Amino acid sequence: MVSISHLLVVLISTSLFLFFLHKWRRSHSPPSRKRLPPSPPKLPLIGNLHQLGSSPHRSLQSLSRRYGPLMLLHFGKVPALIASSTEAACEIMKNQDLIFANRPQLSIPGRLFYNNRDVAFAQYGEYWRQIRSVCVLHLLSNKRVQSYRRVREEETSLMVEKIRKLGASSKAVNLTDVLTSMTNDVICRVALGKKFGLGSAFKETFAEFGVLLGVVPLWEYIPWLSWTRKFDGVDESIARVAKAFDEFLEAVIKEHRVRERREGDGGDLDFVDILLDFQRDNASRSPVEDDTIKAIVLVKILLL
């Protein structure tokens, strides 16, 4: 995969002339009427990408000390407003939240989450409001969370018993593995209805999914570098991971449709049951399609 560091040296060296040309053109152009926040000097093409360094959070903190709690950076063609104070964050997240409500439309999450059908990456609008309402009222209500108390208690008891047996045999206990396994079992039962013993191959797919979400390809911010997509392997990885998860979630949905479990029949409803019930009861006006169910459940199981 091509990372930011691979091409920065070449980009910076080829941008120096354009940088001085840009400064000359700015000095001879009329002043802008827009009142923009303070911004560090940027290079043509790459903007302020070269100033992020290996620890972006520290670099942004250092820049904020010089340019203030609200500053404008340019990551290639993408402008980014950086807030680094409580007052600025409150103004953006609370007082002016509707203006800043939209999510950036990134290509990698878009392909992994069924064209942004989940809550986290969906564009702010009617669809997002409906999906958020479904999640808050049907999946994450206090009553629903309390209904999974038995699952949490059972899995916690199994974890304690496992630790006890390992301790009795004088074996070292890897608490990270034990806690991860317990969390995996709880979330699988709550979201999918049963435990899934994920094999090593699927665990690697999980890990790769997380890595892909953290990938920042240069072509996302610098369009003229889109030709590098043919060589960085990102597209192939996305296609492979997306296919593996889609096949898994499609099988889960089909299994739930066959058994059609209901609370009235003495069975506990998991997330897939709830979403399928909502889809069936609101067939004529529901935004909850199969891809929506997969995207929402995928966000949940990624917490494993």
PDB file of C-alpha atoms in Angstrom:
ATOM      1  CA  MET A   1       0.000   0.000   0.000  1.00  0.00           C
ATOM      2  CA  VAL A   2       1.164   3.525  -0.755  1.00  0.00           C
ATOM      3  CA  SER A   3       1.255   5.656   2.412  1.00  0.00           C
ATOM      4  CA  ILE A   4       1.735   9.373   2.832  1.00  0.00           C
ATOM      5  CA  SER A   5       5.430   9.010   3.579  1.00  0.00           C
ATOM      6  CA  HIS A   6       6.197   7.197   0.300  1.00  0.00           C
ATOM      7  CA  LEU A   7       5.688  10.163  -1.992  1.00  0.00           C
ATOM      8  CA  LEU A   8       6.077  13.214   0.226  1.00  0.00           C
ATOM      9  CA  VAL A   9       9.736  13.774  -0.619  1.00  0.00           C
ATOM     10  CA  VAL A  10       9.044  13.731  -4.350  1.00  0.00           C
ATOM     11  CA  LEU A  11       5.961  15.899  -3.997  1.00  0.00           C
ATOM     12  CA  ILE A  12       7.713  18.496  -1.851  1.00  0.00           C
ATOM     13  CA  SER A  13      10.667  18.762  -4.206  1.00  0.00           C
ATOM     14  CA  THR A  14       8.437  19.178  -7.276  1.00  0.00           C
ATOM     15  CA  SER A  15       6.260  21.709  -5.450  1.00  0.00           C
ATOM     16  CA  LEU A  16       8.902  24.254  -4.477  1.00  0.00           C
ATOM     17  CA  PHE A  17       8.714  26.202  -7.698  1.00  0.00           C
ATOM     18  CA  LEU A  18       4.923  26.164  -7.610  1.00  0.00           C
ATOM     19  CA  PHE A  19       5.050  27.343  -3.998  1.00  0.00           C
ATOM     20  CA  PHE A  20       7.011  30.484  -4.827  1.00  0.00           C
ATOM     21  CA  LEU A  21       4.868  31.062  -7.907  1.00  0.00           C
ATOM     22  CA  HIS A  22       1.756  30.774  -5.741  1.00  0.00           C
ATOM     23  CA  LYS A  23       3.138  33.305  -3.233  1.00  0.00           C
ATOM     24  CA  TRP A  24       3.934  35.708  -6.057  1.00  0.00           C
ATOM     25  CA  ARG A  25       0.425  35.390  -7.499  1.00  0.00           C
ATOM     26  CA  ARG A  26      -1.134  35.964  -4.066  1.00  0.00           C
ATOM     27  CA  SER A  27       0.917  39.096  -3.531  1.00  0.00           C
ATOM     28  CA  HIS A  28      -0.363  40.475  -6.863  1.00  0.00           C
ATOM     29  CA  SER A  29      -3.998  39.439  -6.486  1.00  0.00           C
ATOM     30  CA  PRO A  30      -6.802  41.403  -4.755  1.00  0.00           C
ATOM     31  CA  PRO A  31      -7.489  40.402  -1.129  1.00  0.00           C
ATOM     32  CA  SER A  32     -10.167  37.801  -0.520  1.00  0.00           C
ATOM     33  CA  ARG A  33     -13.427  38.888   1.064  1.00  0.00           C
ATOM     34  CA  LYS A  34     -13.792  35.612   2.960  1.00  0.00           C
ATOM     35  CA  ARG A  35     -12.961  35.724   6.662  1.00  0.00           C
ATOM     36  CA  LEU A  36     -11.091  32.449   7.031  1.00  0.00           C
ATOM     37  CA  PRO A  37      -9.396  31.169  10.201  1.00  0.00           C
ATOM     38  CA  PRO A  38      -5.609  31.490  10.472  1.00  0.00           C
ATOM     39  CA  SER A  39      -3.762  28.981   8.343  1.00  0.00           C
ATOM     40  CA  PRO A  40      -0.126  27.853   8.166  1.00  0.00           C
ATOM     41  CA  PRO A  41       1.598  28.370   4.819  1.00  0.00           C
ATOM     42  CA  LYS A  42       0.801  25.495   2.499  1.00  0.00           C
ATOM     43  CA  LEU A  43       2.526  23.921  -0.447  1.00  0.00           C
ATOM     44  CA  PRO A  44       0.824  23.547  -3.831  1.00  0.00           C
ATOM     45  CA  LEU A  45      -0.769  20.172  -4.466  1.00  0.00           C
ATOM     46  CA  ILE A  46      -0.159  18.701  -0.998  1.00  0.00           C
ATOM     47  CA  GLY A  47      -1.293  21.644   1.123  1.00  0.00           C
ATOM     48  CA  ASN A  48      -0.296  21.080   4.768  1.00  0.00           C
ATOM     49  CA  LEU A  49       0.124  17.295   4.597  1.00  0.00           C
ATOM     50  CA  HIS A  50       3.872  17.645   5.074  1.00  0.00           C
ATOM     51  CA  GLN A  51       3.293  19.309   8.459  1.00  0.00           C
ATOM     52  CA  LEU A  52       1.443  16.354  10.032  1.00  0.00           C
ATOM     53  CA  GLY A  53       4.532  14.259  10.701  1.00  0.00           C
ATOM     54  CA  SER A  54       4.511  10.782  12.245  1.00  0.00           C
ATOM     55  CA  SER A  55       2.372  11.959  15.215  1.00  0.00           C
ATOM     56  CA  PRO A  56      -0.408  14.108  13.721  1.00  0.00           C
ATOM     57  CA  HIS A  57      -2.009  14.866  17.100  1.00  0.00           C
ATOM     58  CA  ARG A  58       1.239  16.364  18.400  1.00  0.00           C
ATOM     59  CA  SER A  59       1.819  18.283  15.180  1.00  0.00           C
ATOM     60  CA  LEU A  60      -1.686  19.759  15.330  1.00  0.00           C
ATOM     61  CA  GLN A  61      -1.165  20.718  18.962  1.00  0.00           C
ATOM     62  CA  SER A  62       2.072  22.490  18.069  1.00  0.00           C
ATOM     63  CA  LEU A  63       0.438  24.350  15.176  1.00  0.00           C
ATOM     64  CA  SER A  64      -2.511  25.396  17.351  1.00  0.00           C
ATOM     65  CA  ARG A  65      -0.151  27.084  19.801  1.00  0.00           C
ATOM     66  CA  ARG A  66       1.047  29.288  16.973  1.00  0.00           C
ATOM     67  CA  TYR A  67      -2.128  29.839  14.950  1.00  0.00           C
ATOM     68  CA  GLY A  68      -4.781  29.662  17.641  1.00  0.00           C
ATOM     69  CA  PRO A  69      -7.550  27.287  18.792  1.00  0.00           C
ATOM     70  CA  LEU A  70      -9.301  27.464  15.419  1.00  0.00           C
ATOM     71  CA  MET A  71      -7.211  27.084  12.286  1.00  0.00           C
ATOM     72  CA  LEU A  72      -7.624  26.013   8.684  1.00  0.00           C
ATOM     73  CA  LEU A  73      -5.437  23.316   7.162  1.00  0.00           C
ATOM     74  CA  HIS A  74      -5.482  21.878   3.666  1.00  0.00           C
ATOM     75  CA  PHE A  75      -4.899  18.159   3.204  1.00  0.00           C
ATOM     76  CA  GLY A  76      -4.331  18.145  -0.513  1.00  0.00           C
ATOM     77  CA  LYS A  77      -7.594  19.396  -2.011  1.00  0.00           C
ATOM     78  CA  VAL A  78      -9.525  18.857   1.240  1.00  0.00           C
ATOM     79  CA  PRO A  79      -9.869  21.839   3.613  1.00  0.00           C
ATOM     80  CA  ALA A  80     -10.022  20.893   7.297  1.00  0.00           C
ATOM     81  CA  LEU A  81     -11.083  23.109  10.177  1.00  0.00           C
ATOM     82  CA  ILE A  82      -9.076  22.209  13.303  1.00  0.00           C
ATOM     83  CA  ALA A  83     -10.565  23.036  16.705  1.00  0.00           C
ATOM     84  CA  SER A  84      -8.229  22.608  19.677  1.00  0.00           C
ATOM     85  CA  SER A  85     -10.026  24.294  22.567  1.00  0.00           C
ATOM     86  CA  THR A  86     -13.106  23.496  24.615  1.00  0.00           C
ATOM     87  CA  GLU A  87     -14.821  26.698  23.503  1.00  0.00           C
ATOM     88  CA  ALA A  88     -14.192  26.070  19.782  1.00  0.00           C
ATOM     89  CA  ALA A  89     -15.301  22.432  20.039  1.00  0.00           C
ATOM     90  CA  CYS A  90     -18.477  23.453  21.896  1.00  0.00           C
ATOM     91  CA  GLU A  91     -19.286  26.044  19.250  1.00  0.00           C
ATOM     92  CA  ILE A  92     -18.913  23.461  16.467  1.00  0.00           C
ATOM     93  CA  MET A  93     -20.501  20.452  18.172  1.00  0.00           C
ATOM     94  CA  LYS A  94     -23.346  22.227  19.997  1.00  0.00           C
ATOM     95  CA  ASN A  95     -24.096  25.798  18.905  1.00  0.00           C
ATOM     96  CA  GLN A  96     -23.396  25.346  15.171  1.00  0.00           C
ATOM     97  CA  ASP A  97     -23.895  21.577  14.948  1.00  0.00           C
ATOM     98  CA  LEU A  98     -26.243  21.657  11.932  1.00  0.00           C
ATOM     99  CA  ILE A  99     -23.662  23.496   9.843  1.00  0.00           C
ATOM    100  CA  PHE A 100     -20.990  20.918  10.661  1.00  0.00           C
ATOM    101  CA  ALA A 101     -23.257  17.857  10.727  1.00  0.00           C
ATOM    102  CA  ASN A 102     -22.179  16.280   7.427  1.00  0.00           C
ATOM    103  CA  ARG A 103     -19.590  13.525   7.367  1.00  0.00           C
ATOM    104  CA  PRO A 104     -16.695  13.481   4.897  1.00  0.00           C
ATOM    105  CA  GLN A 105     -17.433  11.093   2.050  1.00  0.00           C
ATOM    106  CA  LEU A 106     -14.342   8.907   2.067  1.00  0.00           C
ATOM    107  CA  SER A 107     -14.047   6.193  -0.553  1.00  0.00           C
ATOM    108  CA  ILE A 108     -12.711   3.384   1.664  1.00  0.00           C
ATOM    109  CA  PRO A 109     -15.417   3.515   4.388  1.00  0.00           C
ATOM    110  CA  GLY A 110     -17.982   4.031   1.638  1.00  0.00           C
ATOM    111  CA  ARG A 111     -17.082   0.733   0.002  1.00  0.00           C
ATOM    112  CA  LEU A 112     -16.753  -1.179   3.266  1.00  0.00           C
ATOM    113  CA  PHE A 113     -20.046   0.083   4.736  1.00  0.00           C
ATOM    114  CA  TYR A 114     -22.315  -0.494   1.744  1.00  0.00           C
ATOM    115  CA  ASN A 115     -22.102   2.988   0.266  1.00  0.00           C
ATOM    116  CA  ASN A 116     -22.280   4.602   3.720  1.00  0.00           C
ATOM    117  CA  ARG A 117     -25.530   2.922   4.778  1.00  0.00           C
ATOM    118  CA  ASP A 118     -24.492   2.863   8.435  1.00  0.00           C
ATOM    119  CA  VAL A 119     -25.028   5.602  11.023  1.00  0.00           C
ATOM    120  CA  ALA A 120     -21.388   6.638  11.418  1.00  0.00           C
ATOM    121  CA  PHE A 121     -20.613   7.549   7.794  1.00  0.00           C
ATOM    122  CA  ALA A 122     -24.055   8.328   6.310  1.00  0.00           C
ATOM    123  CA  GLN A 123     -24.588  11.867   5.069  1.00  0.00           C
ATOM    124  CA  TYR A 124     -26.630  14.032   7.407  1.00  0.00           C
ATOM    125  CA  GLY A 125     -30.183  14.168   6.114  1.00  0.00           C
ATOM    126  CA  GLU A 126     -33.483  12.320   6.122  1.00  0.00           C
ATOM    127  CA  TYR A 127     -31.921   8.877   5.719  1.00  0.00           C
ATOM    128  CA  TRP A 128     -29.480   9.453   8.596  1.00  0.00           C
ATOM    129  CA  ARG A 129     -32.263  10.748  10.848  1.00  0.00           C
ATOM    130  CA  GLN A 130     -34.436   7.689  10.170  1.00  0.00           C
ATOM    131  CA  ILE A 131     -31.592   5.215  10.725  1.00  0.00           C
ATOM    132  CA  ARG A 132     -30.503   6.995  13.884  1.00  0.00           C
ATOM    133  CA  SER A 133     -34.078   6.859  15.155  1.00  0.00           C
ATOM    134  CA  VAL A 134     -34.241   3.111  14.478  1.00  0.00           C
ATOM    135  CA  CYS A 135     -30.973   2.523  16.341  1.00  0.00           C
ATOM    136  CA  VAL A 136     -31.868   4.712  19.332  1.00  0.00           C
ATOM    137  CA  LEU A 137     -35.455   3.517  19.750  1.00  0.00           C
ATOM    138  CA  HIS A 138     -35.147  -0.143  18.792  1.00  0.00           C
ATOM    139  CA  LEU A 139     -31.531  -1.200  19.362  1.00  0.00           C
ATOM    140  CA  LEU A 140     -30.074   1.006  22.071  1.00  0.00           C
ATOM    141  CA  SER A 141     -33.021   1.958  24.251  1.00  0.00           C
ATOM    142  CA  ASN A 142     -32.618   1.474  28.002  1.00  0.00           C
ATOM    143  CA  LYS A 143     -35.165  -1.351  27.973  1.00  0.00           C
ATOM    144  CA  ARG A 144     -33.332  -3.138  25.158  1.00  0.00           C
ATOM    145  CA  VAL A 145     -29.943  -2.766  26.819  1.00  0.00           C
ATOM    146  CA  GLN A 146     -31.329  -4.148  30.079  1.00  0.00           C
ATOM    147  CA  SER A 147     -32.824  -7.103  28.207  1.00  0.00           C
ATOM    148  CA  TYR A 148     -29.288  -8.301  27.453  1.00  0.00           C
ATOM    149  CA  ARG A 149     -28.307  -8.374  31.108  1.00  0.00           C
ATOM    150  CA  ARG A 150     -28.631 -12.153  31.235  1.00  0.00           C
ATOM    151  CA  VAL A 151     -26.224 -12.501  28.296  1.00  0.00           C
ATOM    152  CA  ARG A 152     -23.649 -10.285  29.969  1.00  0.00           C
ATOM    153  CA  GLU A 153     -23.943 -12.101  33.278  1.00  0.00           C
ATOM    154  CA  GLU A 154     -23.680 -15.544  31.671  1.00  0.00           C
ATOM    155  CA  GLU A 155     -20.589 -14.666  29.669  1.00  0.00           C
ATOM    156  CA  THR A 156     -18.963 -12.943  32.655  1.00  0.00           C
ATOM    157  CA  SER A 157     -19.564 -16.057  34.788  1.00  0.00           C
ATOM    158  CA  LEU A 158     -18.045 -18.247  32.082  1.00  0.00           C
ATOM    159  CA  MET A 159     -15.017 -15.957  31.930  1.00  0.00           C
ATOM    160  CA  VAL A 160     -14.514 -16.087  35.719  1.00  0.00           C
ATOM    161  CA  GLU A 161     -14.810 -19.894  35.666  1.00  0.00           C
ATOM    162  CA  LYS A 162     -12.275 -20.079  32.858  1.00  0.00           C
ATOM    163  CA  ILE A 163      -9.829 -17.932  34.826  1.00  0.00           C
ATOM    164  CA  ARG A 164     -10.406 -20.069  37.935  1.00  0.00           C
ATOM    165  CA  LYS A 165      -9.634 -23.296  36.082  1.00  0.00           C
ATOM    166  CA  LEU A 166      -6.510 -21.864  34.493  1.00  0.00           C
ATOM    167  CA  GLY A 167      -5.360 -20.576  37.868  1.00  0.00           C
ATOM    168  CA  ALA A 168      -5.974 -23.947  39.511  1.00  0.00           C
ATOM    169  CA  SER A 169      -3.792 -25.627  36.904  1.00  0.00           C
ATOM    170  CA  SER A 170      -0.967 -23.152  37.613  1.00  0.00           C
ATOM    171  CA  LYS A 171      -1.074 -21.925  34.030  1.00  0.00           C
ATOM    172  CA  ALA A 172      -0.427 -18.296  33.205  1.00  0.00           C
ATOM    173  CA  VAL A 173      -3.613 -16.402  32.394  1.00  0.00           C
ATOM    174  CA  ASN A 174      -3.518 -13.994  29.473  1.00  0.00           C
ATOM    175  CA  LEU A 175      -6.192 -11.543  30.584  1.00  0.00           C
ATOM    176  CA  THR A 176      -6.157  -9.741  27.239  1.00  0.00           C
ATOM    177  CA  ASP A 177      -7.166 -12.924  25.419  1.00  0.00           C
ATOM    178  CA  VAL A 178      -9.750 -13.836  28.057  1.00  0.00           C
ATOM    179  CA  LEU A 179     -11.403 -10.424  28.078  1.00  0.00           C
ATOM    180  CA  THR A 180     -11.331 -10.204  24.272  1.00  0.00           C
ATOM    181  CA  SER A 181     -12.981 -13.614  24.001  1.00  0.00           C
ATOM    182  CA  MET A 182     -15.678 -12.641  26.512  1.00  0.00           C
ATOM    183  CA  THR A 183     -16.389  -9.364  24.672  1.00  0.00           C
ATOM    184  CA  ASN A 184     -16.538 -11.253  21.381  1.00  0.00           C
ATOM    185  CA  ASP A 185     -19.096 -13.715  22.768  1.00  0.00           C
ATOM    186  CA  VAL A 186     -21.301 -11.006  24.309  1.00  0.00           C
ATOM    187  CA  ILE A 187     -21.412  -8.894  21.159  1.00  0.00           C
ATOM    188  CA  CYS A 188     -21.997 -11.894  18.903  1.00  0.00           C
ATOM    189  CA  ARG A 189     -24.927 -13.060  21.025  1.00  0.00           C
ATOM    190  CA  VAL A 190     -26.431  -9.574  21.229  1.00  0.00           C
ATOM    191  CA  ALA A 191     -25.934  -8.631  17.584  1.00  0.00           C
ATOM    192  CA  LEU A 192     -26.104 -11.987  15.783  1.00  0.00           C
ATOM    193  CA  GLY A 193     -27.930 -14.293  18.181  1.00  0.00           C
ATOM    194  CA  LYS A 194     -25.177 -16.799  18.880  1.00  0.00           C
ATOM    195  CA  LYS A 195     -21.477 -17.170  19.417  1.00  0.00           C
ATOM    196  CA  PHE A 196     -19.200 -17.372  16.437  1.00  0.00           C
ATOM    197  CA  GLY A 197     -15.881 -19.094  16.867  1.00  0.00           C
ATOM    198  CA  LEU A 198     -13.915 -16.948  14.458  1.00  0.00           C
ATOM    199  CA  GLY A 199     -11.118 -18.873  12.816  1.00  0.00           C
ATOM    200  CA  SER A 200      -7.651 -17.465  12.308  1.00  0.00           C
ATOM    201  CA  ALA A 201      -8.419 -16.558   8.686  1.00  0.00           C
ATOM    202  CA  PHE A 202     -11.481 -14.513   9.643  1.00  0.00           C
ATOM    203  CA  LYS A 203      -9.590 -12.884  12.510  1.00  0.00           C
ATOM    204  CA  GLU A 204      -7.050 -11.734   9.967  1.00  0.00           C
ATOM    205  CA  THR A 205      -9.902 -10.307   7.883  1.00  0.00           C
ATOM    206  CA  PHE A 206     -11.159  -8.436  10.956  1.00  0.00           C
ATOM    207  CA  ALA A 207      -7.686  -7.036  11.516  1.00  0.00           C
ATOM    208  CA  GLU A 208      -7.356  -6.038   7.867  1.00  0.00           C
ATOM    209  CA  PHE A 209     -10.736  -4.272   8.028  1.00  0.00           C
ATOM    210  CA  GLY A 210      -9.456  -2.131  10.888  1.00  0.00           C
ATOM    211  CA  VAL A 211      -6.240  -1.376   9.044  1.00  0.00           C
ATOM    212  CA  LEU A 212      -8.141  -0.300   5.922  1.00  0.00           C
ATOM    213  CA  LEU A 213     -10.286   2.113   7.927  1.00  0.00           C
ATOM    214  CA  GLY A 214      -7.069   3.781   9.083  1.00  0.00           C
ATOM    215  CA  VAL A 215      -5.478   3.975   5.637  1.00  0.00           C
ATOM    216  CA  VAL A 216      -5.080   7.519   4.305  1.00  0.00           C
ATOM    217  CA  PRO A 217      -4.261   7.067   0.611  1.00  0.00           C
ATOM    218  CA  LEU A 218      -2.746  10.069  -1.090  1.00  0.00           C
ATOM    219  CA  TRP A 219      -5.171   9.794  -3.992  1.00  0.00           C
ATOM    220  CA  GLU A 220      -8.023  10.541  -1.575  1.00  0.00           C
ATOM    221  CA  TYR A 221      -6.645  14.048  -1.125  1.00  0.00           C
ATOM    222  CA  ILE A 222      -4.577  14.586  -4.263  1.00  0.00           C
ATOM    223  CA  PRO A 223      -6.735  13.513  -7.243  1.00  0.00           C
ATOM    224  CA  TRP A 224      -3.967  13.588  -9.822  1.00  0.00           C
ATOM    225  CA  LEU A 225      -2.290  10.732  -7.944  1.00  0.00           C
ATOM    226  CA  SER A 226      -5.254   8.426  -8.580  1.00  0.00           C
ATOM    227  CA  TRP A 227      -3.093   6.457 -11.035  1.00  0.00           C
ATOM    228  CA  THR A 228      -1.191   5.037  -8.035  1.00  0.00           C
ATOM    229  CA  ARG A 229      -4.304   3.027  -7.121  1.00  0.00           C
ATOM    230  CA  LYS A 230      -3.248   0.490  -9.722  1.00  0.00           C
ATOM    231  CA  PHE A 231      -0.108  -0.288  -7.758  1.00  0.00           C
ATOM    232  CA  ASP A 232      -0.810   0.263  -4.050  1.00  0.00           C
ATOM    233  CA  GLY A 233      -3.069  -2.789  -3.597  1.00  0.00           C
ATOM    234  CA  VAL A 234      -5.713  -0.886  -1.625  1.00  0.00           C
ATOM    235  CA  ASP A 235      -8.570  -1.572  -4.056  1.00  0.00           C
ATOM    236  CA  GLU A 236      -7.823  -5.299  -4.086  1.00  0.00           C
ATOM    237  CA  SER A 237      -7.750  -5.416  -0.287  1.00  0.00           C
ATOM    238  CA  ILE A 238     -11.034  -3.529  -0.020  1.00  0.00           C
ATOM    239  CA  ALA A 239     -12.730  -5.849  -2.501  1.00  0.00           C
ATOM    240  CA  ARG A 240     -11.492  -8.977  -0.701  1.00  0.00           C
ATOM    241  CA  VAL A 241     -12.457  -7.799   2.786  1.00  0.00           C
ATOM    242  CA  ALA A 242     -15.828  -6.409   1.688  1.00  0.00           C
ATOM    243  CA  LYS A 243     -16.687  -9.689  -0.063  1.00  0.00           C
ATOM    244  CA  ALA A 244     -15.755 -11.778   3.008  1.00  0.00           C
ATOM    245  CA  PHE A 245     -17.926  -9.696   5.338  1.00  0.00           C
ATOM    246  CA  ASP A 246     -20.810  -9.537   2.883  1.00  0.00           C
ATOM    247  CA  GLU A 247     -20.908 -13.320   2.507  1.00  0.00           C
ATOM    248  CA  PHE A 248     -20.802 -13.731   6.291  1.00  0.00           C
ATOM    249  CA  LEU A 249     -23.580 -11.197   6.956  1.00  0.00           C
ATOM    250  CA  GLU A 250     -25.719 -12.510   4.085  1.00  0.00           C
ATOM    251  CA  ALA A 251     -25.595 -15.993   5.637  1.00  0.00           C
ATOM    252  CA  VAL A 252     -26.560 -14.538   9.047  1.00  0.00           C
ATOM    253  CA  ILE A 253     -29.582 -12.709   7.594  1.00  0.00           C
ATOM    254  CA  LYS A 254     -30.750 -15.802   5.701  1.00  0.00           C
ATOM    255  CA  GLU A 255     -30.492 -17.902   8.860  1.00  0.00           C
ATOM    256  CA  HIS A 256     -32.569 -15.368  10.796  1.00  0.00           C
ATOM    257  CA  ARG A 257     -35.233 -15.242   8.094  1.00  0.00           C
ATOM    258  CA  VAL A 258     -35.580 -19.017   8.182  1.00  0.00           C
ATOM    259  CA  ARG A 259     -36.050 -19.325  11.915  1.00  0.00           C
ATOM    260  CA  GLU A 260     -38.049 -16.043  12.395  1.00  0.00           C
ATOM    261  CA  ARG A 261     -37.552 -15.956  16.138  1.00  0.00           C
ATOM    262  CA  ARG A 262     -39.919 -13.824  18.248  1.00  0.00           C
ATOM    263  CA  GLU A 263     -39.959 -12.608  21.844  1.00  0.00           C
ATOM    264  CA  GLY A 264     -43.463 -14.055  22.244  1.00  0.00           C
ATOM    265  CA  ASP A 265     -42.081 -17.495  21.445  1.00  0.00           C
ATOM    266  CA  GLY A 266     -39.699 -17.308  24.407  1.00  0.00           C
ATOM    267  CA  GLY A 267     -36.623 -16.359  22.367  1.00  0.00           C
ATOM    268  CA  ASP A 268     -34.435 -13.310  22.847  1.00  0.00           C
ATOM    269  CA  LEU A 269     -34.312 -10.887  19.968  1.00  0.00           C
ATOM    270  CA  ASP A 270     -30.875  -9.967  18.695  1.00  0.00           C
ATOM    271  CA  PHE A 271     -30.065  -6.941  16.538  1.00  0.00           C
ATOM    272  CA  VAL A 272     -30.655  -8.776  13.265  1.00  0.00           C
ATOM    273  CA  ASP A 273     -34.067 -10.010  14.489  1.00  0.00           C
ATOM    274  CA  ILE A 274     -35.069  -6.486  15.499  1.00  0.00           C
ATOM    275  CA  LEU A 275     -33.989  -4.922  12.216  1.00  0.00           C
ATOM    276  CA  LEU A 276     -35.691  -7.631  10.146  1.00  0.00           C
ATOM    277  CA  ASP A 277     -38.898  -7.163  12.152  1.00  0.00           C
ATOM    278  CA  PHE A 278     -38.739  -3.414  11.572  1.00  0.00           C
ATOM    279  CA  GLN A 279     -38.108  -3.990   7.872  1.00  0.00           C
ATOM    280  CA  ARG A 280     -41.085  -6.325   7.613  1.00  0.00           C
ATOM    281  CA  ASP A 281     -43.471  -4.111   9.627  1.00  0.00           C
ATOM    282  CA  ASN A 282     -42.532  -0.985   7.654  1.00  0.00           C
ATOM    283  CA  ALA A 283     -42.037  -2.494   4.224  1.00  0.00           C
ATOM    284  CA  SER A 284     -43.646   0.391   2.312  1.00  0.00           C
ATOM    285  CA  ARG A 285     -41.786   3.246   4.037  1.00  0.00           C
ATOM    286  CA  SER A 286     -38.733   1.736   5.673  1.00  0.00           C
ATOM    287  CA  PRO A 287     -35.169   2.814   4.801  1.00  0.00           C
ATOM    288  CA  VAL A 288     -33.955  -0.438   6.378  1.00  0.00           C
ATOM    289  CA  GLU A 289     -32.911  -2.582   3.439  1.00  0.00           C
ATOM    290  CA  ASP A 290     -30.704  -5.654   3.688  1.00  0.00           C
ATOM    291  CA  ASP A 291     -27.570  -3.576   3.011  1.00  0.00           C
ATOM    292  CA  THR A 292     -28.613  -1.191   5.788  1.00  0.00           C
ATOM    293  CA  ILE A 293     -28.949  -4.118   8.209  1.00  0.00           C
ATOM    294  CA  LYS A 294     -25.521  -5.397   7.198  1.00  0.00           C
ATOM    295  CA  ALA A 295     -23.928  -1.969   7.629  1.00  0.00           C
ATOM    296  CA  ILE A 296     -25.450  -1.376  11.078  1.00  0.00           C
ATOM    297  CA  VAL A 297     -24.574  -4.853  12.341  1.00  0.00           C
ATOM    298  CA  LEU A 298     -21.088  -4.566  10.853  1.00  0.00           C
ATOM    299  CA  VAL A 299     -20.412  -1.451  12.948  1.00  0.00           C
ATOM    300  CA  LYS A 300     -21.483  -3.397  16.021  1.00  0.00           C
ATOM    301  CA  ILE A 301     -19.390  -6.494  15.482  1.00  0.00           C
ATOM    302  CA  LEU A 302     -16.351  -4.380  14.657  1.00  0.00           C
ATOM    303  CA  LEU A 303     -16.324  -3.470  18.345  1.00  0.00           C
ATOM    304  CA  LEU A 304     -15.083  -6.998  19.052  1.00  0.00           C
TER     305      LEU A 304
END
